[in-house]
Amino acid sequence: MRRRCFAFAAALTLWMGCYAQDIFQYKPLPATYSNLSAAGQYRSEAASLTSGAYDLTKALPAGYVKDGSVDYTTALQNALNANKVVKMPNFPVLINDNGLLLKSNSTVVFQPNSSLVLQSSNKGKYAMLKLLNIQNVKLYNPVLVGDRDHHSGNGGEWGMGIDIRSSDNINIYHPQVSKCWGDGIYIGHADKSTTNTNINIYYANVDNNRRNGITIGSVKGLKLINPVVSNTAGTLPMAGIDIEPNSSAEQVDDILIDKPVTYNNARYGLVVGLGRLPGPDQKQVNITINKHVDDASAIAFWMGGMDGKYTAADKPLAGNIQVIDPVWKNNSNAFKSSRNYEFAPKCKFKNISIQKPGSNNELDKLKKAQANKKNLEIE
């Protein structure tokens, strides 16, 4: 009997992990949610910076190809190391899973036909563009295509498109990141003593990545403006945007997510999961999420992760989370949460709109279910 119970539990765990992936169907982003027109705005801004920029095409070997079939990682990296302002070749370029490492005080401009395409990898962890312990970087219109369609390994879930760690004053304009083995954009730390600061990402378009679209693990000072994150599916959590620090050594503070759209993500549209953050030093968590729209993700918004087993030395999180004017529609569940909020910062949801049959009843049930939860208020 005990063996049968163990087998059933293992099977249930596997089923839960695979369920959303098994029933997931990719859906093209409706035109009403697209932010692709922003590319022109930032291309005009970048044009004024490129008159003296080094054209990375000059770094490619004689007889280079323009179809993204030959690996030019080394040539590109050498040129990035030697120049502060560069423009990418105006055609697709293949890179390998070593990725490209950017440097401080640099500007990188992608032209209208520029893109980085990842060569097939068997690694469970990689990053296509790496911003590690650097400062003062501008990145215009980057287009990155990962290898999930032809990945040659089975393990891991940390193949990142843009990987930002322990960096400061980073501005990324209209990134388009798709088909990564892990996350489209990851914001974390390279070492436990240094978080990211002053990170600004405008009009991100993140589609068809395997683990998360955008993960926010460690940052103090983040503006995520008008991101569109869609079709995230493959391995848990499968969230469009996931605010989820890995330990109490990290920070998630002074964050603005303005007008995010999450569409057709296999498990979650937007996640705030702070369960690993409480520790002996009280942490401030201040997050504003303004006008979130989720359409057709299984769960539009998940709030929780605070029912871990904390010790007497651990301190509750301070600060405030505000979720203002969210619109959640066509979801299996509009909102889900953990049971315990005693260690959470104050969280207020204002003017929720749930758009599906019986939406008034759904909102009434939601308010009733949260009525007795400390630190959580739903207007």
Short mmCIF file of C-alpha atoms in Angstrom, two decimals:
data_model
loop_
_atom_site.label_atom_id
_atom_site.label_comp_id
_atom_site.label_asym_id
_atom_site.label_seq_id
_atom_site.Cartn_x
_atom_site.Cartn_y
_atom_site.Cartn_z
CA MET A 1 0.00 0.00 0.00
CA ARG A 2 2.79 2.38 0.95
CA ARG A 3 4.57 1.67 -2.33
CA ARG A 4 1.40 2.29 -4.30
CA CYS A 5 0.89 5.64 -2.49
CA PHE A 6 4.45 6.68 -3.29
CA ALA A 7 4.01 5.75 -6.94
CA PHE A 8 0.73 7.66 -7.09
CA ALA A 9 2.32 10.75 -5.51
CA ALA A 10 5.21 10.63 -7.97
CA ALA A 11 2.83 10.25 -10.88
CA LEU A 12 0.69 13.13 -9.62
CA THR A 13 3.75 15.38 -9.30
CA LEU A 14 4.82 14.55 -12.82
CA TRP A 15 1.31 15.14 -14.13
CA MET A 16 1.07 18.51 -12.39
CA GLY A 17 4.37 19.58 -13.90
CA CYS A 18 3.44 18.49 -17.40
CA TYR A 19 -0.27 19.30 -17.41
CA ALA A 20 -0.10 22.88 -18.66
CA GLN A 21 2.53 21.98 -21.23
CA ASP A 22 0.50 19.02 -22.54
CA ILE A 23 -2.60 21.09 -23.20
CA PHE A 24 -0.79 24.26 -24.24
CA GLN A 25 -1.32 25.61 -27.73
CA TYR A 26 0.75 28.44 -29.13
CA LYS A 27 -1.35 31.41 -30.20
CA PRO A 28 -0.07 34.31 -32.30
CA LEU A 29 -0.24 37.59 -30.41
CA PRO A 30 -3.33 39.61 -31.38
CA ALA A 31 -2.47 42.88 -33.10
CA THR A 32 -4.27 44.80 -30.36
CA TYR A 33 -1.54 43.79 -27.88
CA SER A 34 1.48 44.33 -30.12
CA ASN A 35 4.16 46.87 -29.17
CA LEU A 36 6.34 46.28 -32.24
CA SER A 37 5.73 49.81 -33.52
CA ALA A 38 8.03 51.02 -30.74
CA ALA A 39 11.05 49.80 -32.71
CA GLY A 40 10.83 52.79 -35.03
CA GLN A 41 10.84 55.23 -32.13
CA TYR A 42 14.00 53.80 -30.63
CA ARG A 43 15.63 53.26 -34.02
CA SER A 44 15.39 56.99 -34.65
CA GLU A 45 16.95 57.68 -31.26
CA ALA A 46 19.74 55.18 -31.92
CA ALA A 47 20.51 56.65 -35.35
CA SER A 48 21.95 59.77 -33.74
CA LEU A 49 24.39 57.59 -31.82
CA THR A 50 25.70 55.47 -34.67
CA SER A 51 27.42 58.00 -36.93
CA GLY A 52 30.69 57.15 -35.24
CA ALA A 53 29.78 53.61 -34.23
CA TYR A 54 31.96 50.67 -35.15
CA ASP A 55 30.14 48.40 -37.60
CA LEU A 56 30.62 44.86 -36.33
CA THR A 57 30.34 43.60 -39.89
CA LYS A 58 33.97 44.76 -40.28
CA ALA A 59 35.01 42.27 -37.63
CA LEU A 60 33.67 39.28 -39.55
CA PRO A 61 36.05 37.13 -41.61
CA ALA A 62 36.37 37.51 -45.37
CA GLY A 63 33.60 35.75 -47.24
CA TYR A 64 31.17 35.99 -44.31
CA VAL A 65 27.62 34.76 -44.82
CA LYS A 66 24.44 36.69 -44.16
CA ASP A 67 22.04 33.82 -43.48
CA GLY A 68 22.92 33.05 -39.85
CA SER A 69 24.46 29.68 -40.68
CA VAL A 70 28.06 30.28 -39.52
CA ASP A 71 29.14 30.88 -35.91
CA TYR A 72 30.75 34.32 -35.51
CA THR A 73 30.79 34.51 -31.70
CA THR A 74 34.54 35.04 -31.33
CA ALA A 75 34.75 37.77 -33.96
CA LEU A 76 31.83 39.67 -32.45
CA GLN A 77 33.18 39.35 -28.90
CA ASN A 78 36.62 40.66 -29.88
CA ALA A 79 35.02 43.71 -31.50
CA LEU A 80 32.72 44.32 -28.51
CA ASN A 81 35.77 44.25 -26.25
CA ALA A 82 37.54 46.86 -28.35
CA ASN A 83 34.77 49.37 -29.05
CA LYS A 84 32.36 51.36 -26.90
CA VAL A 85 29.69 52.19 -29.48
CA VAL A 86 28.85 49.48 -32.00
CA LYS A 87 26.15 48.52 -34.45
CA MET A 88 25.30 44.92 -35.21
CA PRO A 89 25.52 43.53 -38.76
CA ASN A 90 22.29 44.24 -40.59
CA PHE A 91 21.50 40.54 -41.02
CA PRO A 92 21.11 37.45 -38.79
CA VAL A 93 24.29 36.27 -37.08
CA LEU A 94 24.79 32.86 -35.49
CA ILE A 95 26.39 32.68 -32.04
CA ASN A 96 27.19 29.71 -29.81
CA ASP A 97 26.22 29.07 -26.19
CA ASN A 98 29.22 31.03 -24.86
CA GLY A 99 27.08 34.05 -25.68
CA LEU A 100 28.30 37.64 -25.93
CA LEU A 101 29.55 39.60 -22.92
CA LEU A 102 28.87 43.34 -22.92
CA LYS A 103 31.10 45.85 -21.14
CA SER A 104 30.59 49.00 -19.09
CA ASN A 105 30.02 52.40 -20.72
CA SER A 106 28.94 50.90 -24.01
CA THR A 107 26.12 51.28 -26.53
CA VAL A 108 24.96 48.45 -28.79
CA VAL A 109 22.57 49.16 -31.66
CA PHE A 110 20.70 46.49 -33.62
CA GLN A 111 19.82 47.61 -37.15
CA PRO A 112 16.45 46.84 -38.80
CA ASN A 113 17.55 43.36 -39.98
CA SER A 114 19.96 42.55 -37.15
CA SER A 115 19.43 39.49 -34.98
CA LEU A 116 21.41 37.03 -32.91
CA VAL A 117 20.48 33.41 -33.50
CA LEU A 118 21.65 30.72 -31.11
CA GLN A 119 23.37 27.66 -32.47
CA SER A 120 21.96 24.37 -31.21
CA SER A 121 23.16 23.75 -27.63
CA ASN A 122 23.04 20.78 -25.28
CA LYS A 123 23.62 22.93 -22.20
CA GLY A 124 20.93 23.40 -19.57
CA LYS A 125 22.36 26.84 -18.75
CA TYR A 126 23.53 29.59 -21.09
CA ALA A 127 23.03 33.28 -21.83
CA MET A 128 22.99 34.87 -25.27
CA LEU A 129 23.68 38.44 -24.10
CA LYS A 130 25.39 38.78 -20.72
CA LEU A 131 25.47 41.95 -18.63
CA LEU A 132 27.52 40.93 -15.59
CA ASN A 133 28.83 43.44 -13.02
CA ILE A 134 28.75 46.31 -15.52
CA GLN A 135 27.45 49.89 -15.58
CA ASN A 136 26.11 52.46 -18.01
CA VAL A 137 24.93 50.38 -20.95
CA LYS A 138 22.41 51.20 -23.67
CA LEU A 139 21.02 48.43 -25.82
CA TYR A 140 18.75 49.36 -28.73
CA ASN A 141 16.27 47.04 -30.44
CA PRO A 142 18.04 43.75 -29.72
CA VAL A 143 16.53 40.72 -31.46
CA LEU A 144 17.47 37.34 -30.00
CA VAL A 145 16.26 33.92 -31.12
CA GLY A 146 17.11 31.00 -28.84
CA ASP A 147 17.46 27.32 -29.64
CA ARG A 148 14.40 25.71 -28.06
CA ASP A 149 13.25 24.38 -31.44
CA HIS A 150 16.54 22.52 -31.99
CA HIS A 151 18.07 22.21 -28.51
CA SER A 152 20.16 19.01 -28.42
CA GLY A 153 20.01 18.33 -24.67
CA ASN A 154 17.23 17.44 -22.25
CA GLY A 155 18.39 18.83 -18.90
CA GLY A 156 18.29 22.25 -17.30
CA GLU A 157 15.99 25.22 -17.67
CA TRP A 158 18.33 28.20 -17.48
CA GLY A 159 19.05 29.07 -21.07
CA MET A 160 18.60 32.85 -21.00
CA GLY A 161 18.27 35.42 -23.74
CA ILE A 162 19.32 38.63 -21.96
CA ASP A 163 20.96 37.94 -18.59
CA ILE A 164 21.40 40.98 -16.31
CA ARG A 165 23.29 40.39 -13.06
CA SER A 166 24.70 42.77 -10.44
CA SER A 167 24.72 45.68 -12.88
CA ASP A 168 23.81 49.38 -12.68
CA ASN A 169 22.26 51.95 -15.00
CA ILE A 170 21.18 49.61 -17.77
CA ASN A 171 18.75 50.85 -20.42
CA ILE A 172 17.29 48.37 -22.91
CA TYR A 173 14.98 49.66 -25.60
CA HIS A 174 12.46 47.37 -27.30
CA PRO A 175 14.12 43.97 -26.91
CA GLN A 176 12.57 41.09 -28.86
CA VAL A 177 13.51 37.75 -27.31
CA SER A 178 12.05 34.41 -28.31
CA LYS A 179 12.56 30.64 -28.16
CA CYS A 180 15.01 30.48 -25.26
CA TRP A 181 15.53 27.20 -23.38
CA GLY A 182 14.94 29.08 -20.14
CA ASP A 183 13.90 32.74 -19.72
CA GLY A 184 13.72 35.49 -22.29
CA ILE A 185 15.08 38.08 -19.83
CA TYR A 186 16.58 37.31 -16.41
CA ILE A 187 17.35 39.98 -13.79
CA GLY A 188 19.35 38.48 -10.91
CA HIS A 189 22.65 38.78 -9.13
CA ALA A 190 26.13 37.54 -9.99
CA ASP A 191 27.20 37.56 -6.35
CA LYS A 192 25.20 37.75 -3.14
CA SER A 193 26.62 41.13 -2.10
CA THR A 194 25.63 43.09 -5.22
CA THR A 195 22.14 43.48 -6.62
CA ASN A 196 21.08 45.20 -9.83
CA THR A 197 20.26 48.90 -9.59
CA ASN A 198 18.56 51.33 -11.96
CA ILE A 199 17.48 48.87 -14.65
CA ASN A 200 15.08 50.21 -17.30
CA ILE A 201 13.50 48.04 -19.99
CA TYR A 202 11.12 49.64 -22.47
CA TYR A 203 8.59 47.89 -24.71
CA ALA A 204 9.98 44.37 -24.36
CA ASN A 205 8.45 41.78 -26.66
CA VAL A 206 9.09 38.32 -25.22
CA ASP A 207 7.53 35.27 -26.84
CA ASN A 208 7.67 31.47 -26.81
CA ASN A 209 10.29 30.98 -24.13
CA ARG A 210 10.41 27.78 -22.15
CA ARG A 211 10.57 28.60 -18.41
CA ASN A 212 9.60 32.27 -17.90
CA GLY A 213 9.28 35.25 -20.15
CA ILE A 214 10.84 37.75 -17.72
CA THR A 215 12.20 36.77 -14.29
CA ILE A 216 12.88 39.42 -11.65
CA GLY A 217 15.08 37.87 -8.98
CA SER A 218 17.20 40.67 -7.55
CA VAL A 219 16.96 44.40 -8.25
CA LYS A 220 16.60 47.73 -6.49
CA GLY A 221 15.19 50.19 -8.96
CA LEU A 222 13.49 48.65 -11.99
CA LYS A 223 11.22 50.18 -14.60
CA LEU A 224 9.57 47.66 -16.88
CA ILE A 225 7.52 49.77 -19.27
CA ASN A 226 4.89 48.34 -21.63
CA PRO A 227 6.23 44.78 -21.83
CA VAL A 228 4.33 42.16 -23.84
CA VAL A 229 5.05 38.59 -22.78
CA SER A 230 3.35 35.68 -24.49
CA ASN A 231 3.25 31.91 -25.03
CA THR A 232 5.60 30.89 -22.21
CA ALA A 233 5.49 27.09 -21.93
CA GLY A 234 7.73 24.11 -21.42
CA THR A 235 8.93 23.82 -17.82
CA LEU A 236 7.74 25.35 -14.54
CA PRO A 237 6.92 28.06 -13.57
CA MET A 238 5.84 28.96 -17.13
CA ALA A 239 5.00 32.55 -16.15
CA GLY A 240 4.94 35.61 -18.33
CA ILE A 241 6.52 37.82 -15.64
CA ASP A 242 7.81 36.20 -12.44
CA ILE A 243 8.97 38.29 -9.47
CA GLU A 244 10.65 35.59 -7.42
CA PRO A 245 13.90 36.06 -5.47
CA ASN A 246 15.86 32.89 -4.75
CA SER A 247 17.01 33.73 -1.20
CA SER A 248 17.07 36.33 1.55
CA ALA A 249 20.36 37.62 0.11
CA GLU A 250 18.47 39.19 -2.79
CA GLN A 251 16.31 42.31 -3.12
CA VAL A 252 13.14 43.21 -4.99
CA ASP A 253 12.46 46.86 -4.25
CA ASP A 254 11.48 50.07 -6.04
CA ILE A 255 9.88 48.25 -8.97
CA LEU A 256 7.43 49.74 -11.45
CA ILE A 257 5.77 47.48 -14.01
CA ASP A 258 3.67 49.78 -16.17
CA LYS A 259 1.02 48.54 -18.59
CA PRO A 260 2.24 44.96 -18.90
CA VAL A 261 0.43 42.55 -21.22
CA THR A 262 0.71 38.84 -20.57
CA TYR A 263 -0.92 36.62 -23.18
CA ASN A 264 -1.52 32.87 -23.40
CA ASN A 265 1.15 31.78 -20.93
CA ALA A 266 0.79 28.14 -19.99
CA ARG A 267 0.58 28.59 -16.20
CA TYR A 268 0.72 32.22 -15.03
CA GLY A 269 0.47 35.69 -16.46
CA LEU A 270 2.18 37.52 -13.58
CA VAL A 271 3.64 36.05 -10.39
CA VAL A 272 4.68 37.72 -7.14
CA GLY A 273 6.36 34.94 -5.15
CA LEU A 274 8.36 36.24 -2.19
CA GLY A 275 8.55 33.13 -0.03
CA ARG A 276 12.36 32.85 -0.04
CA LEU A 277 13.01 36.53 0.72
CA PRO A 278 12.37 36.84 4.49
CA GLY A 279 15.49 36.46 6.63
CA PRO A 280 17.28 37.98 9.62
CA ASP A 281 17.51 41.40 7.92
CA GLN A 282 14.15 43.02 7.26
CA LYS A 283 13.70 43.65 3.55
CA GLN A 284 11.78 46.45 1.90
CA VAL A 285 9.54 45.36 -0.95
CA ASN A 286 7.89 48.17 -2.90
CA ILE A 287 6.25 47.15 -6.16
CA THR A 288 3.69 48.94 -8.31
CA ILE A 289 1.98 47.02 -11.10
CA ASN A 290 -0.15 49.39 -13.15
CA LYS A 291 -2.84 48.34 -15.64
CA HIS A 292 -1.83 44.72 -16.04
CA VAL A 293 -3.76 42.97 -18.81
CA ASP A 294 -3.73 39.21 -18.97
CA ASP A 295 -5.57 37.36 -21.69
CA ALA A 296 -5.81 33.56 -21.85
CA SER A 297 -3.05 32.57 -19.44
CA ALA A 298 -4.21 29.70 -17.22
CA ILE A 299 -3.93 31.90 -14.10
CA ALA A 300 -3.77 35.66 -14.66
CA PHE A 301 -2.13 36.62 -11.35
CA TRP A 302 -0.56 34.53 -8.61
CA MET A 303 0.26 36.18 -5.29
CA GLY A 304 1.79 34.32 -2.42
CA GLY A 305 4.67 32.12 -1.54
CA MET A 306 4.60 33.36 2.05
CA ASP A 307 3.68 30.14 3.84
CA GLY A 308 7.20 28.84 4.33
CA LYS A 309 8.53 27.75 7.71
CA TYR A 310 10.24 30.82 9.09
CA THR A 311 12.24 30.95 12.32
CA ALA A 312 12.03 33.40 15.20
CA ALA A 313 15.05 35.21 13.74
CA ASP A 314 13.34 35.85 10.41
CA LYS A 315 11.67 39.22 9.96
CA PRO A 316 8.48 39.95 8.01
CA LEU A 317 8.86 41.89 4.78
CA ALA A 318 8.17 45.63 4.90
CA GLY A 319 6.91 47.94 2.18
CA ASN A 320 3.89 47.99 -0.12
CA ILE A 321 2.69 46.19 -3.22
CA GLN A 322 0.05 47.90 -5.34
CA VAL A 323 -1.78 46.28 -8.23
CA ILE A 324 -3.81 49.01 -9.93
CA ASP A 325 -6.55 48.55 -12.54
CA PRO A 326 -5.75 45.01 -13.63
CA VAL A 327 -7.85 43.39 -16.36
CA TRP A 328 -7.87 39.58 -16.34
CA LYS A 329 -9.81 37.73 -19.00
CA ASN A 330 -10.30 34.30 -20.52
CA ASN A 331 -8.47 32.53 -17.67
CA SER A 332 -9.15 29.22 -15.96
CA ASN A 333 -8.51 31.15 -12.73
CA ALA A 334 -8.13 34.90 -12.64
CA PHE A 335 -6.35 34.99 -9.28
CA LYS A 336 -4.73 32.47 -6.95
CA SER A 337 -2.82 32.93 -3.74
CA SER A 338 -1.09 31.11 -0.92
CA ARG A 339 -2.76 30.69 2.43
CA ASN A 340 -0.51 32.76 4.67
CA TYR A 341 0.42 36.45 4.43
CA GLU A 342 1.88 37.20 7.86
CA PHE A 343 5.40 37.67 6.48
CA ALA A 344 4.28 39.52 3.36
CA PRO A 345 4.39 43.28 2.78
CA LYS A 346 1.08 45.06 2.57
CA CYS A 347 -0.58 44.33 -0.74
CA LYS A 348 -3.54 46.19 -2.21
CA PHE A 349 -5.46 45.36 -5.37
CA LYS A 350 -7.46 48.29 -6.77
CA ASN A 351 -10.29 48.14 -9.29
CA ILE A 352 -9.94 44.56 -10.52
CA SER A 353 -11.78 43.71 -13.73
CA ILE A 354 -12.39 40.00 -14.39
CA GLN A 355 -13.79 39.55 -17.86
CA LYS A 356 -15.38 36.18 -18.41
CA PRO A 357 -18.84 34.66 -17.91
CA GLY A 358 -19.92 35.17 -14.32
CA SER A 359 -17.25 37.79 -13.74
CA ASN A 360 -19.23 39.59 -11.04
CA ASN A 361 -19.55 36.38 -9.07
CA GLU A 362 -15.85 35.67 -9.60
CA LEU A 363 -14.87 39.03 -8.14
CA ASP A 364 -17.27 38.64 -5.20
CA LYS A 365 -15.81 35.22 -4.42
CA LEU A 366 -12.30 36.61 -4.67
CA LYS A 367 -13.00 39.40 -2.20
CA LYS A 368 -14.67 37.02 0.22
CA ALA A 369 -11.82 34.51 0.06
CA GLN A 370 -9.21 37.17 0.83
CA ALA A 371 -11.19 39.00 3.53
CA ASN A 372 -9.43 37.31 6.44
CA LYS A 373 -5.89 37.42 5.09
CA LYS A 374 -3.56 39.72 6.93
CA ASN A 375 -1.78 42.35 4.80
CA LEU A 376 -3.91 41.64 1.72
CA GLU A 377 -6.62 44.05 0.63
CA ILE A 378 -8.86 43.84 -2.42
CA GLU A 379 -10.99 46.85 -3.20
#
